[in-house]
Tab-separated table of C-alpha atoms in Angstrom:
chain	number	residue	atom	x	y	z
O	325	MET	CA	32.579	170.284	-67.617
O	326	ASN	CA	32.968	167.060	-69.678
O	327	SER	CA	35.388	167.114	-72.520
O	328	PRO	CA	33.862	166.317	-75.895
O	329	ARG	CA	33.959	162.577	-76.904
O	330	ALA	CA	36.657	161.438	-79.356
O	331	THR	CA	35.405	160.647	-82.786
O	332	LYS	CA	35.201	156.840	-82.973
O	333	VAL	CA	36.637	155.211	-86.166
O	334	LEU	CA	36.333	151.459	-87.139
O	335	VAL	CA	38.562	150.315	-89.899
O	336	ILE	CA	37.613	147.054	-91.545
O	337	GLY	CA	40.854	145.764	-93.271
O	338	TYR	CA	41.151	143.272	-96.046
O	339	VAL	CA	44.425	142.321	-94.225
O	340	TRP	CA	46.236	143.330	-91.074
O	341	PRO	CA	48.487	146.145	-92.210
O	342	GLU	CA	52.093	145.222	-93.240
O	343	PRO	CA	53.595	148.545	-94.234
O	344	ARG	CA	57.070	146.932	-94.742
O	345	SER	CA	55.635	144.583	-97.218
O	346	SER	CA	53.297	146.681	-99.443
O	347	ALA	CA	52.578	150.184	-100.453
O	348	ALA	CA	48.808	149.536	-99.952
O	349	SER	CA	49.408	148.775	-96.230
O	350	GLY	CA	51.769	151.687	-95.971
O	351	HIS	CA	48.947	153.988	-97.224
O	352	VAL	CA	46.560	152.645	-94.616
O	353	MET	CA	49.158	153.239	-91.901
O	354	GLN	CA	49.553	156.880	-93.149
O	355	ILE	CA	45.701	157.281	-92.865
O	356	LEU	CA	45.674	155.796	-89.493
O	357	GLU	CA	48.456	158.224	-88.492
O	358	VAL	CA	46.337	161.256	-89.619
O	359	PHE	CA	43.450	159.930	-87.562
O	360	LEU	CA	45.665	159.441	-84.423
O	361	GLN	CA	47.083	163.010	-84.775
O	362	ARG	CA	43.483	164.154	-84.793
O	363	GLY	CA	42.870	162.452	-81.439
O	364	TRP	CA	40.434	159.949	-82.830
O	365	ASP	CA	39.597	156.724	-81.134
O	366	ILE	CA	40.473	153.903	-83.569
O	367	THR	CA	39.634	150.202	-83.746
O	368	PHE	CA	41.037	148.075	-86.511
O	369	SER	CA	39.381	144.803	-87.529
O	370	SER	CA	39.901	142.160	-90.101
O	371	PRO	CA	38.671	138.780	-90.957
O	372	ALA	CA	42.179	137.830	-92.183
O	373	GLY	CA	44.835	135.817	-90.468
O	374	TYR	CA	47.856	137.555	-89.133
O	375	GLY	CA	50.625	137.996	-91.624
O	376	GLU	CA	54.398	137.574	-91.027
O	377	GLN	CA	55.196	141.320	-90.989
O	378	ARG	CA	52.057	142.891	-89.622
O	379	ALA	CA	52.290	146.224	-87.830
O	380	ASP	CA	51.901	146.365	-84.046
O	381	LEU	CA	48.719	148.607	-84.015
O	382	THR	CA	48.197	148.322	-80.140
O	383	ALA	CA	51.574	149.991	-79.687
O	384	LEU	CA	50.072	153.023	-81.384
O	385	GLY	CA	46.981	152.920	-79.296
O	386	ILE	CA	44.773	151.289	-81.890
O	387	ARG	CA	42.563	148.435	-80.705
O	388	GLU	CA	42.840	145.172	-82.640
O	389	VAL	CA	39.613	143.173	-82.914
O	390	PRO	CA	39.344	140.098	-85.251
O	391	ILE	CA	36.187	139.485	-86.969
O	392	GLU	CA	34.628	136.751	-89.065
O	393	LEU	CA	32.892	136.685	-92.339
O	394	ASN	CA	29.193	135.638	-92.371
O	395	ASN	CA	28.807	135.764	-88.707
O	396	SER	CA	26.289	137.773	-86.585
O	397	SER	CA	28.871	138.343	-83.851
O	398	PHE	CA	29.865	141.270	-85.940
O	399	ASP	CA	26.435	142.861	-85.444
O	400	THR	CA	26.858	142.859	-81.667
O	401	PHE	CA	30.488	144.140	-81.889
O	402	ILE	CA	29.628	147.117	-84.060
O	403	SER	CA	26.293	148.024	-82.223
O	404	GLU	CA	28.342	148.171	-79.014
O	405	LEU	CA	31.222	150.011	-80.487
O	406	ALA	CA	28.979	152.605	-82.289
O	407	PRO	CA	31.557	154.168	-84.541
O	408	ASP	CA	31.134	157.622	-85.990
O	409	ILE	CA	33.127	156.520	-89.076
O	410	VAL	CA	33.673	153.167	-90.775
O	411	LEU	CA	36.386	152.795	-93.273
O	412	PHE	CA	36.431	149.926	-95.544
O	413	ASP	CA	39.886	148.974	-96.630
O	414	GLN	CA	39.336	147.739	-100.199
O	415	PHE	CA	35.879	147.242	-101.799
O	416	MET	CA	35.655	143.534	-100.942
O	417	MET	CA	35.249	144.526	-97.244
O	418	GLU	CA	32.222	146.887	-98.126
O	419	GLU	CA	30.728	143.944	-100.138
O	420	GLN	CA	31.047	141.752	-97.058
O	421	PHE	CA	30.222	144.069	-94.318
O	422	GLY	CA	28.451	147.053	-95.806
O	423	TRP	CA	24.905	145.770	-95.103
O	424	ARG	CA	25.613	145.114	-91.434
O	425	VAL	CA	27.213	148.581	-90.960
O	426	GLU	CA	24.168	150.116	-92.492
O	427	LYS	CA	21.698	148.104	-90.555
O	428	TYR	CA	23.308	148.500	-87.122
O	429	CYS	CA	25.134	151.918	-87.365
O	430	PRO	CA	23.025	153.712	-89.964
O	431	ASP	CA	24.342	157.150	-89.039
O	432	ALA	CA	28.064	156.255	-89.360
O	433	LEU	CA	29.912	157.835	-92.254
O	434	ARG	CA	30.815	155.045	-94.569
O	435	MET	CA	34.291	155.481	-96.367
O	436	LEU	CA	36.286	153.249	-98.553
O	437	GLU	CA	40.097	153.192	-99.065
O	438	SER	CA	40.497	151.934	-102.604
O	439	CYS	CA	44.232	151.245	-102.716
O	440	ASP	CA	44.163	151.318	-106.520
O	441	LEU	CA	41.421	150.751	-109.161
O	442	GLN	CA	41.642	147.002	-109.422
O	443	SER	CA	39.415	146.797	-112.453
O	444	LEU	CA	41.938	149.090	-114.333
O	445	ARG	CA	44.891	146.876	-113.165
O	446	GLN	CA	43.019	143.687	-114.246
O	447	GLY	CA	42.251	145.144	-117.719
O	448	ARG	CA	45.876	146.220	-118.180
O	449	HIS	CA	46.905	142.683	-117.132
O	450	GLN	CA	44.792	141.126	-119.660
O	451	ARG	CA	46.142	143.372	-122.346
O	452	LEU	CA	49.628	142.359	-121.517
O	453	LYS	CA	48.629	138.728	-121.639
O	454	ASP	CA	47.139	139.294	-125.042
O	455	ARG	CA	50.203	141.139	-126.262
O	456	LEU	CA	52.562	138.374	-125.113
O	457	LYS	CA	50.487	135.674	-126.798
O	458	ALA	CA	50.472	137.678	-130.078
O	459	SER	CA	54.236	138.407	-130.224
O	460	ASP	CA	57.419	136.971	-128.682
O	461	ASP	CA	59.073	140.406	-129.012
O	462	GLY	CA	60.199	141.107	-125.262
O	463	ASN	CA	61.537	144.589	-126.133
O	464	ASP	CA	58.903	146.980	-127.391
O	465	PHE	CA	55.684	147.327	-125.274
O	466	THR	CA	54.925	150.970	-126.599
O	467	GLY	CA	51.457	149.819	-127.422
O	468	LEU	CA	50.565	148.919	-123.906
O	469	PHE	CA	51.689	152.352	-122.444
O	470	ALA	CA	49.646	154.579	-124.776
O	471	PRO	CA	45.830	153.798	-124.456
O	472	ALA	CA	43.473	156.647	-124.501
O	473	MET	CA	41.276	157.049	-121.383
O	474	ARG	CA	38.302	155.850	-123.449
O	475	GLU	CA	40.132	152.691	-124.389
O	476	GLU	CA	40.861	151.982	-120.769
O	477	PHE	CA	37.254	152.413	-120.136
O	478	GLU	CA	36.209	149.960	-122.829
O	479	HIS	CA	38.569	147.313	-121.408
O	480	MET	CA	37.043	147.776	-117.855
O	481	ALA	CA	33.380	148.318	-118.419
O	482	THR	CA	32.454	144.883	-119.501
O	483	THR	CA	34.137	143.113	-116.577
O	484	ASP	CA	32.357	141.895	-113.572
O	485	LEU	CA	35.184	143.278	-111.313
O	486	ALA	CA	34.436	146.878	-112.511
O	487	LYS	CA	30.775	146.500	-111.784
O	488	ARG	CA	31.477	145.180	-108.288
O	489	GLU	CA	34.202	147.825	-107.448
O	490	ILE	CA	32.467	150.922	-108.738
O	491	ALA	CA	29.111	149.801	-107.238
O	492	ALA	CA	30.841	149.635	-103.836
O	493	PHE	CA	32.194	153.132	-104.405
O	494	TYR	CA	28.728	154.424	-104.928
O	495	ARG	CA	27.520	152.691	-101.899
O	496	CYS	CA	29.819	154.549	-99.763
O	497	ASP	CA	29.632	158.264	-98.687
O	498	LEU	CA	33.254	158.848	-99.651
O	499	THR	CA	36.100	156.940	-101.481
O	500	LEU	CA	39.693	157.679	-101.139
O	501	MET	CA	41.714	157.496	-104.327
O	502	VAL	CA	45.456	157.608	-104.672
O	503	SER	CA	45.499	158.381	-108.236
O	504	GLU	CA	44.195	161.505	-109.981
O	505	ILE	CA	44.184	159.585	-113.210
O	506	GLU	CA	41.884	156.998	-111.795
O	507	ILE	CA	39.506	159.802	-110.465
O	508	ASP	CA	39.349	161.189	-114.167
O	509	ILE	CA	38.445	157.689	-115.458
O	510	LEU	CA	35.694	157.377	-112.891
O	511	VAL	CA	34.393	160.887	-113.503
O	512	HIS	CA	34.803	161.282	-117.269
O	513	GLN	CA	34.159	157.734	-118.430
O	514	PHE	CA	32.008	156.016	-115.793
O	515	LYS	CA	30.208	159.347	-115.049
O	516	MET	CA	30.661	158.929	-111.239
O	517	PRO	CA	30.041	162.143	-109.299
O	518	ARG	CA	33.406	163.702	-108.346
O	519	ASP	CA	31.860	164.715	-104.953
O	520	LEU	CA	32.020	161.001	-103.863
O	521	LEU	CA	35.745	160.881	-104.461
O	522	HIS	CA	38.725	162.348	-102.590
O	523	TRP	CA	42.363	162.432	-103.792
O	524	CYS	CA	44.544	161.105	-100.972
O	525	PRO	CA	47.955	160.037	-102.329
O	526	LEU	CA	50.925	158.589	-100.385
O	527	MET	CA	51.696	160.929	-97.498
O	528	VAL	CA	55.253	161.296	-96.111
O	529	ASP	CA	57.404	163.545	-94.211
O	530	LEU	CA	60.250	165.044	-95.995
O	531	PRO	CA	63.692	163.557	-95.212
O	532	SER	CA	65.571	165.426	-92.483
O	533	THR	CA	69.148	164.011	-93.405
O	534	ALA	CA	71.132	164.321	-96.515
O	535	PRO	CA	71.017	161.212	-98.846
O	536	VAL	CA	73.916	158.768	-99.193
O	537	PRO	CA	76.327	160.282	-101.761
O	538	PHE	CA	76.785	158.942	-105.336
O	539	GLU	CA	80.271	157.577	-104.527
O	540	GLU	CA	79.076	155.517	-101.655
O	541	ARG	CA	76.393	153.759	-103.528
O	542	ALA	CA	76.639	150.550	-105.717
O	543	HIS	CA	74.431	148.322	-107.792
O	544	PHE	CA	70.805	148.429	-109.114
O	545	LEU	CA	67.781	147.597	-106.992
O	546	HIS	CA	64.214	146.371	-107.586
O	547	ILE	CA	61.783	145.898	-104.654
O	548	GLY	CA	58.180	144.851	-104.419
O	549	ASN	CA	55.846	142.361	-102.747
O	550	PHE	CA	55.759	139.109	-104.739
O	551	ARG	CA	52.122	138.646	-104.175
O	552	HIS	CA	51.324	141.682	-106.200
O	553	ALA	CA	51.266	140.415	-109.797
O	554	PRO	CA	52.763	143.516	-111.372
O	555	ASN	CA	55.884	143.170	-109.327
O	556	TRP	CA	56.377	139.458	-110.310
O	557	ASP	CA	55.959	140.472	-113.979
O	558	ALA	CA	58.417	143.291	-113.681
O	559	VAL	CA	61.054	140.716	-112.236
O	560	LEU	CA	60.416	138.425	-115.283
O	561	TRP	CA	60.844	141.285	-117.674
O	562	LEU	CA	64.097	142.296	-116.049
O	563	LYS	CA	65.388	138.817	-116.070
O	564	THR	CA	64.560	137.902	-119.735
O	565	ALA	CA	65.100	141.243	-121.517
O	566	ILE	CA	66.334	144.308	-119.553
O	567	TRP	CA	69.051	142.924	-117.368
O	568	PRO	CA	71.093	141.239	-120.263
O	569	LEU	CA	71.087	144.617	-121.977
O	570	ILE	CA	72.443	146.287	-118.998
O	571	ARG	CA	75.154	143.664	-118.439
O	572	GLU	CA	76.163	144.159	-122.033
O	573	LYS	CA	77.325	147.674	-121.190
O	574	LEU	CA	78.231	147.105	-117.524
O	575	PRO	CA	79.560	143.519	-117.322
O	576	GLY	CA	80.057	143.782	-113.564
O	577	ALA	CA	76.732	145.276	-112.737
O	578	GLN	CA	74.773	143.776	-109.755
O	579	LEU	CA	70.943	143.781	-109.354
O	580	HIS	CA	69.453	143.196	-106.029
O	581	ILE	CA	65.768	142.150	-105.840
O	582	TYR	CA	63.903	142.244	-102.733
O	583	GLY	CA	60.308	141.325	-101.914
O	584	ALA	CA	58.059	140.016	-99.325
O	585	TYR	CA	56.657	136.471	-99.597
O	586	THR	CA	59.141	135.457	-102.247
O	587	PRO	CA	58.036	132.223	-103.953
O	588	PRO	CA	60.188	129.380	-105.279
O	589	LYS	CA	59.687	130.475	-108.709
O	590	ALA	CA	61.463	133.874	-107.762
O	591	THR	CA	64.251	132.320	-105.975
O	592	ALA	CA	64.830	129.964	-108.882
O	593	LEU	CA	65.911	133.073	-110.907
O	594	HIS	CA	68.813	133.762	-108.469
O	595	ASN	CA	72.024	133.797	-110.532
O	596	PRO	CA	75.078	135.492	-108.905
O	597	ALA	CA	77.144	134.651	-112.079
O	598	GLN	CA	74.812	137.084	-114.054
O	599	GLY	CA	74.802	139.610	-111.157
O	600	PHE	CA	71.069	138.674	-110.574
O	601	HIS	CA	70.479	138.350	-106.837
O	602	VAL	CA	67.068	137.490	-105.377
O	603	MET	CA	67.352	138.711	-101.782
O	604	ASN	CA	63.908	137.932	-100.335
O	605	TRP	CA	62.372	140.280	-97.931
O	606	ALA	CA	64.128	143.575	-96.882
O	607	GLU	CA	63.600	144.239	-93.191
O	608	ASP	CA	64.286	148.015	-93.804
O	609	ALA	CA	63.302	149.007	-97.445
O	610	LEU	CA	64.651	152.538	-97.078
O	611	GLN	CA	67.994	151.194	-95.869
O	612	VAL	CA	68.473	148.952	-98.878
O	613	MET	CA	67.281	151.661	-101.142
O	614	SER	CA	69.789	154.069	-99.722
O	615	ALA	CA	72.501	151.724	-100.497
O	616	ALA	CA	71.519	151.401	-104.294
O	617	ARG	CA	72.567	153.801	-107.064
O	618	VAL	CA	69.544	153.293	-109.159
O	619	CYS	CA	66.046	151.834	-108.599
O	620	LEU	CA	64.486	149.774	-111.462
O	621	ALA	CA	60.664	149.647	-111.724
O	622	PRO	CA	59.859	148.064	-115.045
O	623	LEU	CA	56.110	147.865	-114.584
O	624	ARG	CA	54.289	146.548	-117.643
O	625	PHE	CA	50.756	146.829	-115.924
O	626	GLY	CA	49.403	148.012	-112.803
O	627	ALA	CA	47.353	150.887	-111.222
O	628	GLY	CA	47.433	153.448	-108.263
O	629	VAL	CA	50.806	154.951	-107.277
O	630	LYS	CA	53.931	153.112	-106.643
O	631	GLY	CA	55.293	152.982	-102.949
O	632	LYS	CA	58.727	151.856	-104.214
O	633	ILE	CA	59.254	155.066	-106.219
O	634	VAL	CA	58.260	157.141	-103.245
O	635	ASP	CA	60.794	155.329	-101.150
O	636	ALA	CA	63.363	155.941	-103.922
O	637	MET	CA	62.760	159.650	-103.823
O	638	LEU	CA	62.755	159.667	-100.013
O	639	THR	CA	66.359	158.183	-100.080
O	640	GLY	CA	67.571	160.167	-103.026
O	641	THR	CA	67.733	157.291	-105.442
O	642	PRO	CA	66.919	158.049	-109.130
O	643	ASN	CA	64.666	155.447	-110.752
O	644	VAL	CA	63.905	154.117	-114.244
O	645	THR	CA	60.350	153.137	-114.907
O	646	THR	CA	57.614	152.802	-117.451
O	647	PRO	CA	54.441	155.133	-118.140
O	648	VAL	CA	52.575	152.701	-115.817
O	649	GLY	CA	55.004	153.301	-112.965
O	650	ALA	CA	54.993	157.031	-113.467
O	651	GLU	CA	51.282	157.444	-113.965
O	652	ALA	CA	49.625	159.870	-111.545
O	653	MET	CA	52.884	160.341	-109.616
O	654	HIS	CA	54.295	163.594	-110.999
O	655	GLY	CA	51.752	165.918	-112.540
O	656	GLU	CA	53.651	168.638	-114.301
O	657	GLU	CA	56.889	168.014	-112.346
O	658	PRO	CA	59.984	166.610	-114.155
O	659	TRP	CA	60.615	162.844	-113.521
O	660	PRO	CA	63.355	161.927	-111.116
O	661	GLY	CA	65.205	159.564	-113.438
O	662	ALA	CA	63.582	158.188	-116.800
O	663	VAL	CA	60.306	156.985	-118.058
O	664	THR	CA	60.712	154.455	-120.817
O	665	ARG	CA	58.726	152.240	-123.238
O	666	THR	CA	61.138	149.573	-124.377
O	667	ALA	CA	63.556	147.187	-122.779
O	668	GLN	CA	66.447	148.753	-124.783
O	669	ALA	CA	65.599	152.372	-123.711
O	670	PHE	CA	65.051	151.195	-120.173
O	671	ALA	CA	68.580	149.665	-120.056
O	672	ASP	CA	70.216	152.726	-121.779
O	673	HIS	CA	68.851	155.056	-119.150
O	674	ALA	CA	69.604	152.673	-116.296
O	675	VAL	CA	73.354	152.621	-117.349
O	676	GLN	CA	73.405	156.359	-117.907
O	677	LEU	CA	72.060	157.052	-114.373
O	678	HIS	CA	74.393	154.562	-112.928
O	679	GLN	CA	77.429	156.155	-114.555
O	680	ASP	CA	76.708	159.795	-114.952
O	681	ARG	CA	77.085	161.566	-111.593
O	682	ASP	CA	75.837	164.927	-112.863
O	683	ARG	CA	72.594	163.356	-114.203
O	684	TRP	CA	72.190	161.236	-111.171
O	685	LEU	CA	72.408	164.320	-108.957
O	686	GLU	CA	69.861	166.245	-111.016
O	687	ALA	CA	67.372	163.315	-110.828
O	688	GLN	CA	68.025	163.196	-106.886
O	689	VAL	CA	67.075	166.925	-106.685
O	690	GLN	CA	63.992	166.412	-108.967
O	691	GLY	CA	62.762	163.584	-106.609
O	692	LEU	CA	63.102	165.674	-103.521
O	693	GLN	CA	61.184	168.479	-105.176
O	694	LEU	CA	58.576	166.182	-106.302
O	695	LEU	CA	58.039	164.899	-102.684
O	696	ALA	CA	57.783	168.374	-101.401
O	697	ASN	CA	55.224	169.421	-104.061
O	698	ARG	CA	52.925	166.384	-104.104
O	699	TYR	CA	53.365	164.028	-101.168
O	700	GLN	CA	53.730	165.888	-97.864
O	701	GLN	CA	51.691	164.526	-95.009
O	702	ASN	CA	51.214	167.932	-93.550
O	703	VAL	CA	49.281	168.993	-96.637
O	704	HIS	CA	47.261	165.992	-97.419
O	705	GLY	CA	46.489	164.903	-93.837
O	706	PRO	CA	44.672	168.122	-92.907
O	707	ALA	CA	42.909	168.082	-96.324
O	708	LEU	CA	41.652	164.567	-95.609
O	709	ILE	CA	40.321	165.495	-92.126
O	710	ALA	CA	38.697	168.582	-93.504
O	711	ARG	CA	36.775	166.490	-96.083
O	712	ILE	CA	35.721	163.770	-93.617
O	713	GLU	CA	34.427	166.503	-91.156
O	714	HIS	CA	32.544	168.189	-93.990
O	715	CYS	CA	30.958	164.848	-94.869
O	716	LEU	CA	30.020	164.236	-91.161
O	717	GLN	CA	28.362	167.645	-91.060
O	718	ASN	CA	26.414	167.207	-94.306
O	719	LEU	CA	25.775	163.391	-94.357
O	720	PRO	CA	22.031	163.570	-94.837
O	721	ALA	CA	22.377	165.644	-98.005
O	722	ILE	CA	25.158	163.653	-99.325
O	723	ARG	CA	23.150	160.525	-99.127
O	724	ARG	CA	20.059	162.326	-100.472
O	725	ASP	CA	21.940	163.358	-103.604
O	726	ASN	CA	23.599	160.029	-104.083
O	727	PHE	CA	20.547	158.294	-105.431
O	728	THR	CA	22.446	155.808	-107.373
O	729	GLY	CA	24.298	154.678	-104.212
O	730	ASN	CA	20.929	154.446	-102.482
O	731	MET	CA	19.579	152.241	-105.120
O	732	LEU	CA	22.668	149.934	-105.267
O	733	ARG	CA	22.531	149.643	-101.438
O	734	HIS	CA	18.812	148.703	-101.542
O	735	HIS	CA	19.318	145.890	-103.987
O	736	HIS	CA	22.735	144.641	-103.030
O	737	HIS	CA	22.569	144.710	-99.182
O	738	LYS	CA	19.323	142.730	-99.173
O	739	SER	CA	20.727	139.962	-101.402
O	740	THR	CA	24.102	139.961	-99.398
O	741	GLN	CA	22.226	139.912	-96.158
O	742	TYR	CA	20.244	136.858	-97.161
O	743	MET	CA	23.121	134.906	-98.558
O	744	SER	CA	25.349	135.792	-95.400
O	745	GLN	CA	22.544	134.651	-93.148
O	746	TRP	CA	22.100	131.492	-95.195
O	747	ILE	CA	25.910	130.674	-94.983
O	748	GLU	CA	25.843	131.340	-91.293
O	749	ALA	CA	22.857	128.976	-90.763
O	750	LYS	CA	24.611	126.334	-92.862
O	751	ASN	CA	27.777	126.689	-91.013
O	752	ARG	CA	25.904	125.705	-87.894
O	753	LEU	CA	24.850	122.368	-89.148
């Protein structure tokens, strides 16, 4: 008797995953691991070039197949592969390849991994720019951190990015969201059906060894991919406002800043005399996090959930952040460190955590409890598989009920198909 065929999954990535460089890639790798545990047959494709730190997917048993934009070779590839599931990594991949997937594999479940709500991040970035133009006060950003959900919607709803992004969500059968806050914005403000969304936060295994003790740690740490605009802005706020306040109270304090793809504008900030060390890329983020006493994440804008803060909790490292950094990360659980709204409060709490062993230990315990209550892979992995299998079993009904998605696919896919075919023909000339 023949064994049943393994479910075939095609992942179309915006980039080849670099889990040691970004939380977004880390989340993709976590999803792939859940699929592998289920015994699914996975192919990963991307039109991007290979990055410096890309993961070796083939070592995990995942096929790697480069693909091209606006090239009918993809049609032959996906027809021969005949996947049961296609996962678009970020909405731009659905825009580019969605019509081809629908045309050549109409019965495949179409999923989207959103990473974060990019239109929300863009709207917050614009508000920060407006605030910086209006005032040179580098301390108090309370106004940025307290918008009502309706206000967030109003900043997003008029943008082309929101229209593109949310239309792609509708065109898919299921979209994975890392943030419950972003699900609420989509459901309550944009009136998107909750049935098209699934909460899938970062998924980790709990640490099996005791964290490095307080006495064996030193210095402050900030970590984040410099290609991600919120991380670069956080470094600037640290340099200009927060770090001088910390050094006033702790003259010998040292800050180590790590990040993939460090640009010259970042290395120019390196100043050992000020204790401000730009260290470039960290080969092992958990190792450098374990050596630090306090993680600093002064994010003035952003979206999604923060991989650097999950890494801090995994290593037992308390953190100081902003409401943007803490958003959607802790529910009703106490925060493992401090959440602040001004540069002065940020510096004060950072110094306290660095010096107060009892408070530091309390924050460490809170971080480990938070991981156990919200981020365990053995909880969210099975929930994701169950949701996907439910969708596979009920796909005709899901698509019938998603009339808005059907309508958007009808109009978008036709126009995208004709444009793509025109570009391909033009490229042959």
